[in-house]
mmCIF file of C-alpha atoms in Angstrom:
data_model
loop_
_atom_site.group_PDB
_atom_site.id
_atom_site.type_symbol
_atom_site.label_atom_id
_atom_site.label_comp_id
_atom_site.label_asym_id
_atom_site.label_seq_id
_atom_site.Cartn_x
_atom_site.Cartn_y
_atom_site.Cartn_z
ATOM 1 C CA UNK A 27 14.964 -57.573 36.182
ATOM 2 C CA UNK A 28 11.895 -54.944 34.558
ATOM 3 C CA UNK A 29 12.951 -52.544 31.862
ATOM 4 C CA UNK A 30 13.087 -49.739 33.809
ATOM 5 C CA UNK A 31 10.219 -47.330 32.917
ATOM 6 C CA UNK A 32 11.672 -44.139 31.049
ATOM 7 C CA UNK A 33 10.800 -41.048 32.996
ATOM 8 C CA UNK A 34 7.526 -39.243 31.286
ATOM 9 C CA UNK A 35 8.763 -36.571 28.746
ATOM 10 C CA UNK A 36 7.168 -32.955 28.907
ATOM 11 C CA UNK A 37 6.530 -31.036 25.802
ATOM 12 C CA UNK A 38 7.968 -27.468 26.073
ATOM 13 C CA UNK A 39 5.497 -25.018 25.917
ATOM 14 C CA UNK A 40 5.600 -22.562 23.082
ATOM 15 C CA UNK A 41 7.137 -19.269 24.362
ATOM 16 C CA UNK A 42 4.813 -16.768 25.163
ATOM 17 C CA UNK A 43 4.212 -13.741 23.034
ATOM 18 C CA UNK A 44 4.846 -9.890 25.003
ATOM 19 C CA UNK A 45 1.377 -8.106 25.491
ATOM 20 C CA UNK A 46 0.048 -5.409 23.527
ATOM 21 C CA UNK A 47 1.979 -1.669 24.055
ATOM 22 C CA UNK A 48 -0.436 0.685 24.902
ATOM 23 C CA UNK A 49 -0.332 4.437 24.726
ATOM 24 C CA UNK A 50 0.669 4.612 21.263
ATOM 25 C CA UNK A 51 -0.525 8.123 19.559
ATOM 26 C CA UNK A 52 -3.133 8.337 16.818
ATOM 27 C CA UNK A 53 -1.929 7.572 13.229
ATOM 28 C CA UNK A 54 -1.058 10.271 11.060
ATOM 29 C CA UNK A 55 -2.663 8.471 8.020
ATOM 30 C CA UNK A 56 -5.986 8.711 7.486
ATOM 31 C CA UNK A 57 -6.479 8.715 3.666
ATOM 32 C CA UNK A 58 -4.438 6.399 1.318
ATOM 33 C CA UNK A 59 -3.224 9.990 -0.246
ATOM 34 C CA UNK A 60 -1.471 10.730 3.408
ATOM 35 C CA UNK A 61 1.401 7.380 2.933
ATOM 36 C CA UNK A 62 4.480 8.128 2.266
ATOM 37 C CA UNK A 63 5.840 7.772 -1.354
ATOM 38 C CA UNK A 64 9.308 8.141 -2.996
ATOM 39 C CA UNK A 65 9.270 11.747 -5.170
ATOM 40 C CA UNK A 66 9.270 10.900 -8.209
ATOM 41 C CA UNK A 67 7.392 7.626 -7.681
ATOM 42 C CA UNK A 68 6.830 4.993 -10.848
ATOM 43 C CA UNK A 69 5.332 2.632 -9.049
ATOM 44 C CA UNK A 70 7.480 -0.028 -9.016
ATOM 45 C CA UNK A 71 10.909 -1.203 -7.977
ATOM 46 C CA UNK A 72 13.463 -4.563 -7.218
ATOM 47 C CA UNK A 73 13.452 -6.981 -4.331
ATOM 48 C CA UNK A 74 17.271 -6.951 -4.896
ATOM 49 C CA UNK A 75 18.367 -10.046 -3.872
ATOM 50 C CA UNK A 76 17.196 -12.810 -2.201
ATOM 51 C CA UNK A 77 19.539 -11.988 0.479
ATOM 52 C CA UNK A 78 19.048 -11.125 4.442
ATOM 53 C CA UNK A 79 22.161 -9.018 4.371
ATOM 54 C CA UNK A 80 23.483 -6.072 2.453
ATOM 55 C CA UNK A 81 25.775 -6.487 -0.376
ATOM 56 C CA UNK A 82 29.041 -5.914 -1.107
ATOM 57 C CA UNK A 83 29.534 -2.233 -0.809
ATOM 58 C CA UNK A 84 31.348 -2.226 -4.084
ATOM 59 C CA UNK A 85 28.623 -4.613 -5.873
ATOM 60 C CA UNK A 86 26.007 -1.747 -4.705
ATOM 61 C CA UNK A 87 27.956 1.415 -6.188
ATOM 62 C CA UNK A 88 29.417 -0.158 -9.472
ATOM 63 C CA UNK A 89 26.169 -2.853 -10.082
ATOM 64 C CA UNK A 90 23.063 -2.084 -8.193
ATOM 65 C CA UNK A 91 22.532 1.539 -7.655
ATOM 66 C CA UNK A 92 23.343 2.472 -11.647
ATOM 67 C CA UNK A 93 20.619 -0.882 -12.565
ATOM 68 C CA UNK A 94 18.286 0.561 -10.104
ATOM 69 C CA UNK A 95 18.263 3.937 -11.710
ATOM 70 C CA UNK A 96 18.666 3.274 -15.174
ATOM 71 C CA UNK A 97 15.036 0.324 -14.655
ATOM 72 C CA UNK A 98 13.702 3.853 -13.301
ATOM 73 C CA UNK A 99 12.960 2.074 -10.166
ATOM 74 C CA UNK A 100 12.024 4.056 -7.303
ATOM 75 C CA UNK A 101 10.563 1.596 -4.618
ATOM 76 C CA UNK A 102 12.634 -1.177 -2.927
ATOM 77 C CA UNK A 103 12.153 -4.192 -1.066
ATOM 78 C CA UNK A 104 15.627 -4.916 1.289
ATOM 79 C CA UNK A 105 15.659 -8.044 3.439
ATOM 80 C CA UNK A 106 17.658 -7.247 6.515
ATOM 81 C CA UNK A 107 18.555 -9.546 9.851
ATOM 82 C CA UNK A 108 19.872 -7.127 11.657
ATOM 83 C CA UNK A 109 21.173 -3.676 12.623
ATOM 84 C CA UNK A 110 24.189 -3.780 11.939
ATOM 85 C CA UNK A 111 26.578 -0.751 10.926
ATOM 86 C CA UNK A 112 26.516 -2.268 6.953
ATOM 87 C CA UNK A 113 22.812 -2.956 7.177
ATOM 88 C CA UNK A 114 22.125 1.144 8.645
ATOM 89 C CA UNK A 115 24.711 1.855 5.703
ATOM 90 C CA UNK A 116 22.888 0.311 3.010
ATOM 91 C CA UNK A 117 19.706 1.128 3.732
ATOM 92 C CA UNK A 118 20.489 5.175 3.749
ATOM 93 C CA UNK A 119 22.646 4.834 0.805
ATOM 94 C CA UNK A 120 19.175 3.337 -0.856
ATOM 95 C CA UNK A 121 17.229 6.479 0.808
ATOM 96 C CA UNK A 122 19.635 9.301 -0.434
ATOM 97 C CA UNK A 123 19.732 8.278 -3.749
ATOM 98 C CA UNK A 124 15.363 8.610 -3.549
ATOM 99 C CA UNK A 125 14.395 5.257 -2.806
ATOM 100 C CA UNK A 126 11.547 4.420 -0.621
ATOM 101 C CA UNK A 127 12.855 1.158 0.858
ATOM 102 C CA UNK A 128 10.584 -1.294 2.304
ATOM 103 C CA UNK A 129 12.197 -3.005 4.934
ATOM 104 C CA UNK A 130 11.798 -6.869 4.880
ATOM 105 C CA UNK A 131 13.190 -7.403 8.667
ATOM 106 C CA UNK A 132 13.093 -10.797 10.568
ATOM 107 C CA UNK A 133 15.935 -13.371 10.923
ATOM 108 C CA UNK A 134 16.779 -16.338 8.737
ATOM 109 C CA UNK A 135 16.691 -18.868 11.292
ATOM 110 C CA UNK A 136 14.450 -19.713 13.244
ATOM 111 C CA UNK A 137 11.961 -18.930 10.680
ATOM 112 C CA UNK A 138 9.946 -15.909 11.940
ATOM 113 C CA UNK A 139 6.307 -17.789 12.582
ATOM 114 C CA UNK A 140 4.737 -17.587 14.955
ATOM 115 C CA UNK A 141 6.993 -16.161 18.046
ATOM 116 C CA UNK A 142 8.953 -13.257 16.402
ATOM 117 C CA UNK A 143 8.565 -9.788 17.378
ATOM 118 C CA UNK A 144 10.862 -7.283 16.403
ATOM 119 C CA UNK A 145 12.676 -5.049 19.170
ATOM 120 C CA UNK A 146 11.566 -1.335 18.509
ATOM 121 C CA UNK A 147 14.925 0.074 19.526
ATOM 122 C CA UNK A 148 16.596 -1.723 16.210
ATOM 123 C CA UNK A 149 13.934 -0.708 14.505
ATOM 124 C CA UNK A 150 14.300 2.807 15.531
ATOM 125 C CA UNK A 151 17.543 2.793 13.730
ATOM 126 C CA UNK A 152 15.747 2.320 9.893
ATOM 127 C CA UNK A 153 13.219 4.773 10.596
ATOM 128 C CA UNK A 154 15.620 7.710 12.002
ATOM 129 C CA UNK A 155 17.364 7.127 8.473
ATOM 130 C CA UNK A 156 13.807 7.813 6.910
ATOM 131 C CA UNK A 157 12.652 4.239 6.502
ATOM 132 C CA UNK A 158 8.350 4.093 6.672
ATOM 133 C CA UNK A 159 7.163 0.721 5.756
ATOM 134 C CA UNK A 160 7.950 -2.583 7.505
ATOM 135 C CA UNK A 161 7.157 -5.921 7.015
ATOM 136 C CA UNK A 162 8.652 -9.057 10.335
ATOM 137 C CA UNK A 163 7.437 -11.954 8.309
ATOM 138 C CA UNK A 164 6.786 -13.719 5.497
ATOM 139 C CA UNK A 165 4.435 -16.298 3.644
ATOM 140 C CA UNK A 166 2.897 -17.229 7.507
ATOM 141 C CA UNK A 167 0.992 -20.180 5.400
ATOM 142 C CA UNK A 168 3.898 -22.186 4.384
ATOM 143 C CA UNK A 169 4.937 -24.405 7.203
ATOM 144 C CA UNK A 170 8.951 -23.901 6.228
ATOM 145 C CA UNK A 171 8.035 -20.604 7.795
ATOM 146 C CA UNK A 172 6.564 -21.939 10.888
ATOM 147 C CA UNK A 173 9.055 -23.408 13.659
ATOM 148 C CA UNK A 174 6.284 -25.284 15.625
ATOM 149 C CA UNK A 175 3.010 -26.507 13.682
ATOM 150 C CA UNK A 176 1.026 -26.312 17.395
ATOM 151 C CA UNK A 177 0.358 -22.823 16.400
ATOM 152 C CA UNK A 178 0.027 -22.900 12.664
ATOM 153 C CA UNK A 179 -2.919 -21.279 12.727
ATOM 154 C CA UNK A 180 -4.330 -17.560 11.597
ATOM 155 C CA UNK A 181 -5.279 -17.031 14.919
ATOM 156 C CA UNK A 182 -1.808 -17.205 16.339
ATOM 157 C CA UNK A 183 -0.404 -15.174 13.491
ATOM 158 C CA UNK A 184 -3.000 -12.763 14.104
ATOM 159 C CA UNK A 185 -1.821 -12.542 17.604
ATOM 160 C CA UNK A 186 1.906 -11.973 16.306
ATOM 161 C CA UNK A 187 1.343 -9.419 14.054
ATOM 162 C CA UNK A 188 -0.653 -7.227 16.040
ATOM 163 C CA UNK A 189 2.145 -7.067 18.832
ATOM 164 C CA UNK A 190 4.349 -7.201 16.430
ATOM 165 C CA UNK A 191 2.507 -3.385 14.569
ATOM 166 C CA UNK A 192 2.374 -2.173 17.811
ATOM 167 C CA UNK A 193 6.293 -2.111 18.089
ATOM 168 C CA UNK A 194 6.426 -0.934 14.682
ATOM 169 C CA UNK A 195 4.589 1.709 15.299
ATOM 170 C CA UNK A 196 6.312 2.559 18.608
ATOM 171 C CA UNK A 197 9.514 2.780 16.436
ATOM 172 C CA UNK A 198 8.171 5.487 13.932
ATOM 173 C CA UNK A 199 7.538 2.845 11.337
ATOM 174 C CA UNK A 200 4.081 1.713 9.036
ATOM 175 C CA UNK A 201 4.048 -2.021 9.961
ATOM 176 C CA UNK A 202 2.854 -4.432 6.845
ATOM 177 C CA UNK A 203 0.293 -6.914 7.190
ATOM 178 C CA UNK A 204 2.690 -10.449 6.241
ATOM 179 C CA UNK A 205 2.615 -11.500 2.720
ATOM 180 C CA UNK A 206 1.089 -14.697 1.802
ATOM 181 C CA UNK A 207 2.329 -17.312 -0.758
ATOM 182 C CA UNK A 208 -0.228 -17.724 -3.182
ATOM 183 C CA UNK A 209 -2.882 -20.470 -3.810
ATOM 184 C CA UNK A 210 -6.147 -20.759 -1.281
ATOM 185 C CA UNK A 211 -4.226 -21.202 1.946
ATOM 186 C CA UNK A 212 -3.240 -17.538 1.718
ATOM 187 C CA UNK A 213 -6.314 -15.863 1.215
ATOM 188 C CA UNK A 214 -7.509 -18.325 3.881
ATOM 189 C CA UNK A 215 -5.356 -17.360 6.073
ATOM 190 C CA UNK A 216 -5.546 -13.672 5.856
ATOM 191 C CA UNK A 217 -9.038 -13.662 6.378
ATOM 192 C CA UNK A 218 -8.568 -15.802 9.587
ATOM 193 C CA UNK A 219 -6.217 -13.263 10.556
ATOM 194 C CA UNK A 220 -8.906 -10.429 9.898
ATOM 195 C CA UNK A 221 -11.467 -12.232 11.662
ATOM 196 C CA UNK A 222 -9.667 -13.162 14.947
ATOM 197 C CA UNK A 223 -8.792 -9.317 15.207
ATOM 198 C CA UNK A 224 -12.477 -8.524 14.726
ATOM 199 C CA UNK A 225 -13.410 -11.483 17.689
ATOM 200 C CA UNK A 226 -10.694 -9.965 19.543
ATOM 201 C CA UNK A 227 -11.133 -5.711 19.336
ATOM 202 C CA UNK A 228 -7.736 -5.924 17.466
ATOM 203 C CA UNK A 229 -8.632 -4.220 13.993
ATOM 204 C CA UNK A 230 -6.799 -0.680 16.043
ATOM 205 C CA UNK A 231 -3.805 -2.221 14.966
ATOM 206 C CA UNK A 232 -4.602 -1.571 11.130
ATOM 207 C CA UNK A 233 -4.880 2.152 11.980
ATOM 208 C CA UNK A 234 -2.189 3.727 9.880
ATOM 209 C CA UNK A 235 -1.137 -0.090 8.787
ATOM 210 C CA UNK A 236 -0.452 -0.978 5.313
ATOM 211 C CA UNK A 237 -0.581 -4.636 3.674
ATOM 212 C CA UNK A 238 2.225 -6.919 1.853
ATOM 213 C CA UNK A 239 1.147 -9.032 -1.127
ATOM 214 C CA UNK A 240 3.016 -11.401 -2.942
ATOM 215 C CA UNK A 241 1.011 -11.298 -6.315
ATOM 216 C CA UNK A 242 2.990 -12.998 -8.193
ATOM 217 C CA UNK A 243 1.077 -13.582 -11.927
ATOM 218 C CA UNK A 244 3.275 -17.144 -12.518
ATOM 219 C CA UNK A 245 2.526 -17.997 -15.980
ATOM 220 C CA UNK A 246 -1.308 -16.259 -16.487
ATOM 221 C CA UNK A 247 -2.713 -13.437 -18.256
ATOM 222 C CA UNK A 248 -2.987 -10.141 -16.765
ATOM 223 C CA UNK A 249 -6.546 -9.901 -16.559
ATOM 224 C CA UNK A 250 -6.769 -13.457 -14.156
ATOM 225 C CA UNK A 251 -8.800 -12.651 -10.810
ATOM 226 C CA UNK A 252 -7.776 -15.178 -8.682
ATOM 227 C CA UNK A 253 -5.983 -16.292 -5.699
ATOM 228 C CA UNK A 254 -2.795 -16.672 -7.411
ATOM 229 C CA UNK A 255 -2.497 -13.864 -10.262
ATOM 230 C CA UNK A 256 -1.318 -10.526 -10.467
ATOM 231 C CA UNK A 257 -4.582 -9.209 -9.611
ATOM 232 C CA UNK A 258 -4.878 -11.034 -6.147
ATOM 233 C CA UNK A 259 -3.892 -7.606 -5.010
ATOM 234 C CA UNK A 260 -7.545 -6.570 -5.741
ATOM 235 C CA UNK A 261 -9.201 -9.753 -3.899
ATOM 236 C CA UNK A 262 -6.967 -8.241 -0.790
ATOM 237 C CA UNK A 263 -7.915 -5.130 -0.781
ATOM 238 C CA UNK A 264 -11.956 -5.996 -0.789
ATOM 239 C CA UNK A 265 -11.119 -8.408 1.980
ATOM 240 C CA UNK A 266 -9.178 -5.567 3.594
ATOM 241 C CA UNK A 267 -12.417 -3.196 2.869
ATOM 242 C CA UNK A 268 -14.558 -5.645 4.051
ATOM 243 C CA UNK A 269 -13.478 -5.488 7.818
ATOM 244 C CA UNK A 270 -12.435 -2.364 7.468
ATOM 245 C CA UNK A 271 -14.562 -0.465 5.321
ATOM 246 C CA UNK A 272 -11.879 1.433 4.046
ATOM 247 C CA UNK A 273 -8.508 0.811 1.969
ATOM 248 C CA UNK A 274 -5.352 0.284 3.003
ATOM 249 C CA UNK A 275 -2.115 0.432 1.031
ATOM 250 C CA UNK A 276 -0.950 -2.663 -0.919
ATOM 251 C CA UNK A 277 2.472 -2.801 -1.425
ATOM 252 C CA UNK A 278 3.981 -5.888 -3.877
ATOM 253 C CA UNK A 279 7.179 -6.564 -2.013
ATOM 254 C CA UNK A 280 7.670 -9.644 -4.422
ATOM 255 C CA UNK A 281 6.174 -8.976 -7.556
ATOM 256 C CA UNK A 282 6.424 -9.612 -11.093
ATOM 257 C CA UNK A 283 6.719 -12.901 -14.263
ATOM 258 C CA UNK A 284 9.391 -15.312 -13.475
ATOM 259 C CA UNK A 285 11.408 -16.739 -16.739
ATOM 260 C CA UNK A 286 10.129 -20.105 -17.517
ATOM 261 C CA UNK A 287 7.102 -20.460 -15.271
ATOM 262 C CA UNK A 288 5.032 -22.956 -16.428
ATOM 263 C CA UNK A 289 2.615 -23.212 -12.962
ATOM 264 C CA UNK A 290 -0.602 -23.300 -14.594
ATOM 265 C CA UNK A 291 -1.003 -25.904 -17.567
ATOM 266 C CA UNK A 292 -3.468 -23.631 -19.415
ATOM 267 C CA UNK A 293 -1.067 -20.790 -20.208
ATOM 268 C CA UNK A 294 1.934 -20.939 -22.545
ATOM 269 C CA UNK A 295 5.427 -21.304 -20.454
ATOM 270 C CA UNK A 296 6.610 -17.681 -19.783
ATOM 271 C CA UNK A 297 9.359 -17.016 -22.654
ATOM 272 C CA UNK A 298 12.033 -14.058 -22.326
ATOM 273 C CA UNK A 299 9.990 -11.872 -24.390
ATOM 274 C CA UNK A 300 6.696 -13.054 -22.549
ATOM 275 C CA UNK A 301 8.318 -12.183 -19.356
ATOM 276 C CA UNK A 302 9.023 -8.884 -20.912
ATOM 277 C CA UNK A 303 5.981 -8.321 -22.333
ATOM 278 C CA UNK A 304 3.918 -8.875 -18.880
ATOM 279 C CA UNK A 305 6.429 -7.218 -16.099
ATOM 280 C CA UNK A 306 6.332 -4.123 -18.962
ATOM 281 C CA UNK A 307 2.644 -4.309 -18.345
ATOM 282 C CA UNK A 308 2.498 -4.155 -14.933
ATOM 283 C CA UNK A 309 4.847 -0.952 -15.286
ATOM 284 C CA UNK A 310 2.212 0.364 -18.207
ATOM 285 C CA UNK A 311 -0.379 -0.177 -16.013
ATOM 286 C CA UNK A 312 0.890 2.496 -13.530
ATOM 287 C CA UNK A 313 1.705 5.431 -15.768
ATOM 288 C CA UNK A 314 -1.279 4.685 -17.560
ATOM 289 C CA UNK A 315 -3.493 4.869 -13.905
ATOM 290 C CA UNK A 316 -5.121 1.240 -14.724
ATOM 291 C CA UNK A 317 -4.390 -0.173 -11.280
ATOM 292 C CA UNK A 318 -6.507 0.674 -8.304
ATOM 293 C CA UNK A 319 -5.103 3.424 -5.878
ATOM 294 C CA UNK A 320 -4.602 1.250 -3.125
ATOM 295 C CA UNK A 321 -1.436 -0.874 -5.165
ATOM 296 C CA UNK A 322 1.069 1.522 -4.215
ATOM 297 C CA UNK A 323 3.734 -0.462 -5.922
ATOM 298 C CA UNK A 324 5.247 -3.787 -7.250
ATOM 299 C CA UNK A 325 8.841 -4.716 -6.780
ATOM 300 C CA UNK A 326 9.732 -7.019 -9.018
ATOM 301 C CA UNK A 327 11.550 -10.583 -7.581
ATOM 302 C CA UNK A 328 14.453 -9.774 -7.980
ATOM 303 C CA UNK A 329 17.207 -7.569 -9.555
ATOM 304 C CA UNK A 330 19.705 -10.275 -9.061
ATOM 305 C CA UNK A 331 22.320 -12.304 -6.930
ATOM 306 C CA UNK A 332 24.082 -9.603 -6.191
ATOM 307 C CA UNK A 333 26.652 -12.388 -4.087
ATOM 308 C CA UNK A 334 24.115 -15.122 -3.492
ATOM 309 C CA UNK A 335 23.303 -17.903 -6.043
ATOM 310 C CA UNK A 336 19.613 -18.839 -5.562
ATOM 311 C CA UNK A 337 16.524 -18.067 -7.406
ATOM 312 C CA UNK A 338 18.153 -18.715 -10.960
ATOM 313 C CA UNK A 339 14.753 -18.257 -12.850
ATOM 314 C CA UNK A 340 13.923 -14.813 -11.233
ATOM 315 C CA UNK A 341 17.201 -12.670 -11.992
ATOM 316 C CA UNK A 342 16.832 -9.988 -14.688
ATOM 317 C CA UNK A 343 20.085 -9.325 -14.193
ATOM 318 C CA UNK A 344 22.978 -11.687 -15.817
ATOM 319 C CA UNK A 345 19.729 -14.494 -15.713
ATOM 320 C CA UNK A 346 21.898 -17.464 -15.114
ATOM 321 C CA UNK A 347 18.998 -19.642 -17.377
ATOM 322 C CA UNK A 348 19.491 -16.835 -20.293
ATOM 323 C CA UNK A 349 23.125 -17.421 -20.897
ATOM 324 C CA UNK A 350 24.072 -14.842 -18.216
ATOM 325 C CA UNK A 351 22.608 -12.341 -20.058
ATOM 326 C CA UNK A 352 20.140 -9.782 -18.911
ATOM 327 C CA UNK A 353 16.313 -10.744 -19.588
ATOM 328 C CA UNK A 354 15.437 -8.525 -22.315
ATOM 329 C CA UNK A 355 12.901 -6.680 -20.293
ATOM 330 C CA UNK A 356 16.215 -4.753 -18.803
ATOM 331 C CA UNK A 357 17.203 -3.404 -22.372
ATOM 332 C CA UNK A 358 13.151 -2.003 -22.813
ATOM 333 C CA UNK A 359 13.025 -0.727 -19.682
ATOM 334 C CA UNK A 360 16.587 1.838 -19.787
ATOM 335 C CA UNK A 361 15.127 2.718 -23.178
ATOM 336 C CA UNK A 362 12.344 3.517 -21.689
ATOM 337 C CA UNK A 363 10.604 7.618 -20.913
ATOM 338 C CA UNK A 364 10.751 7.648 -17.063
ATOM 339 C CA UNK A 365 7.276 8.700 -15.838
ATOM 340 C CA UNK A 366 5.404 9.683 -12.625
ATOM 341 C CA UNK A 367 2.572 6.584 -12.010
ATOM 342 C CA UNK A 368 -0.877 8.529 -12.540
ATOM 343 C CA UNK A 369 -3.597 7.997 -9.943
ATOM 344 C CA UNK A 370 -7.473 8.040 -10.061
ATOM 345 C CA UNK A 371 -8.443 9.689 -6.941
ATOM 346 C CA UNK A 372 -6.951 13.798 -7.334
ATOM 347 C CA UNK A 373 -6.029 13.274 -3.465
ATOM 348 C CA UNK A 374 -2.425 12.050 -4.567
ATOM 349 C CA UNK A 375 -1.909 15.265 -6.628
ATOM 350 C CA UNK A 376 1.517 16.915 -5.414
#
């Protein structure tokens, strides 16, 4: 008898992405000076954890909130899944002690890219608690963050970020342009982004908008300009100005030296007291008013584990590489004068 021929198999279309809201009122931001920041604001803060849920409410009071406060922190980045009662809990514990919290919020898995869109309604729970800037996504140019490579492609991120604004907006909130992982693809991929919104009479959804960076320095100086340094923030923001013709607001939501980098072969390995040495001048950098006014802040990845064990190599806290023991950035940063960052333009005068 034949082999019997297998029926034909049908690919499953990609699910569709909701349409645009419309309706929305006009942006109350205007100038870079009209964002929100924390009072007092240093410029810089913690990614706590690596974490997509809140800690133990015991690990915040005794552990996080003192660290926080003592690294005269006063921006920081939460990752968050959900709504949930201990999620709403955290996050308002954060913004009564002062904190402006930038709320990482898109599930685990799937990974967010390209189909996630947040529902407004959970949203609308953050920013009742005083939560302003929101980021769904993260690193859209890494495929482990893509579920289907049939729409890896800056066009369809485009597409899911400016529905995705739309219902951050609707919910009170700033929405974040998604961070890139550094190297070429990102700044590729950002301009893509910017350039299908252009073809496509999206660039209303930057009104009032704000952008995520992940300018991580790895192991280089400082003063690098390139597509994977510190000062990538700057190459953003003239891309951002470019379509634009104005700034918008950088924030670092993972920022910062990691112990024992060793990325680029023409720089020294990052030592504990390099690692202090360059996070401390990032921080200088802001009270001194070196940085341009559109990096609103860096927070630095991350505090610590804080109940999950991942991301040895970035932990100030109890560094799991450094005998346990805190980086000695932590130390020089409690001894520290607190400050208030210093701007160039006299707009942010308060």
């Amino acid at each position: 008898m034949p082999t019997p021929t297998p029926p034909p198999v049908t690919p499953t279309p990609p699910p569709q992405l909701p349409p645009r809201l419309q309706g929305l009122p006009p942006s109350p931001y205007k100038r870079l000076a009209d964002y929100p920041r924390p009072k007092p604001d240093s410029g810089y803060g913690f990614h706590i954890n690596a974490a997509a849920y809140p800690p133990d409410p015991v690990v915040f009071e005794q552990q996080i909130l003192p660290n926080l406060k003592a690294l005269g922190a006063t921006w920081v980045t939460v990752w968050l899944a959900n709504a949930s009662p201990a999620s709403l809990d955290y996050v308002k514990k954060l913004i009564d002690n002062g904190f402006e919290v930038v709320l990482r919020y898109h599930p685990v898995v799937p990974a967010p890219h390209p189909y996630y869109v947040p529902d407004p309604n959970e949203l609308a729970q953050f920013t009742r608690l005083g939560v302003h800037y929101i980021v769904t996504g993260n690193e859209p140019n890494l495929k482990n963050e893509n579920v289907d490579d049939r729409v890896h492609s800056p066009a369809e991120i485009a597409r899911q970020w400016v529905v995705s604004a739309d219902r951050i907006k609707a919910a009170g909130g700033i929405p974040l342009l998604y961070p890139m992982s550094s190297g070429p693809s990102g700044m590729e991929m950002l301009r893509g982004m910017l350039e299908w919104m252009k073809a496509n009479n999206a660039l209303d959804a930057l009104d009032g908008a704000a952008v995520a960076v992940h300018n991580r320095p790895l192991n280089k100086p400082l003063d690098v300009i390139d597509d994977s340094s510190f000062r990538t923030y700057e190459l953003v923001d003239d891309l951002v100005r470019e379509y634009l013709g104005r700034s918008l607001p950088i924030l670092g939501t993972e920022a910062g030296y990691t112990f024992g980098d060793l990325i680029d072969p023409r720089f020294p390995r990052v030592s504990p007291e390099g690692h202090m040495n360059g996070n401390l001048e990032i921080i200088y950098g802001f009270r001194d008013g070196r940085w341009r006014d559109s990096l609103f802040c860096q927070n630095f990845w991350i505090l610590s584990g804080f109940g999950t064990r991942t991301f040895f190599a970035d932990w100030w806290i109890e560094n799991p590489l450094y005998f346990g023991q805190n980086l000695p950035i932590v130390e020089a940063l409690k001894n520290m004068p607190k400050f208030e960052r210093k701007f160039q333009s006299p707009d942010f005068q308060r």
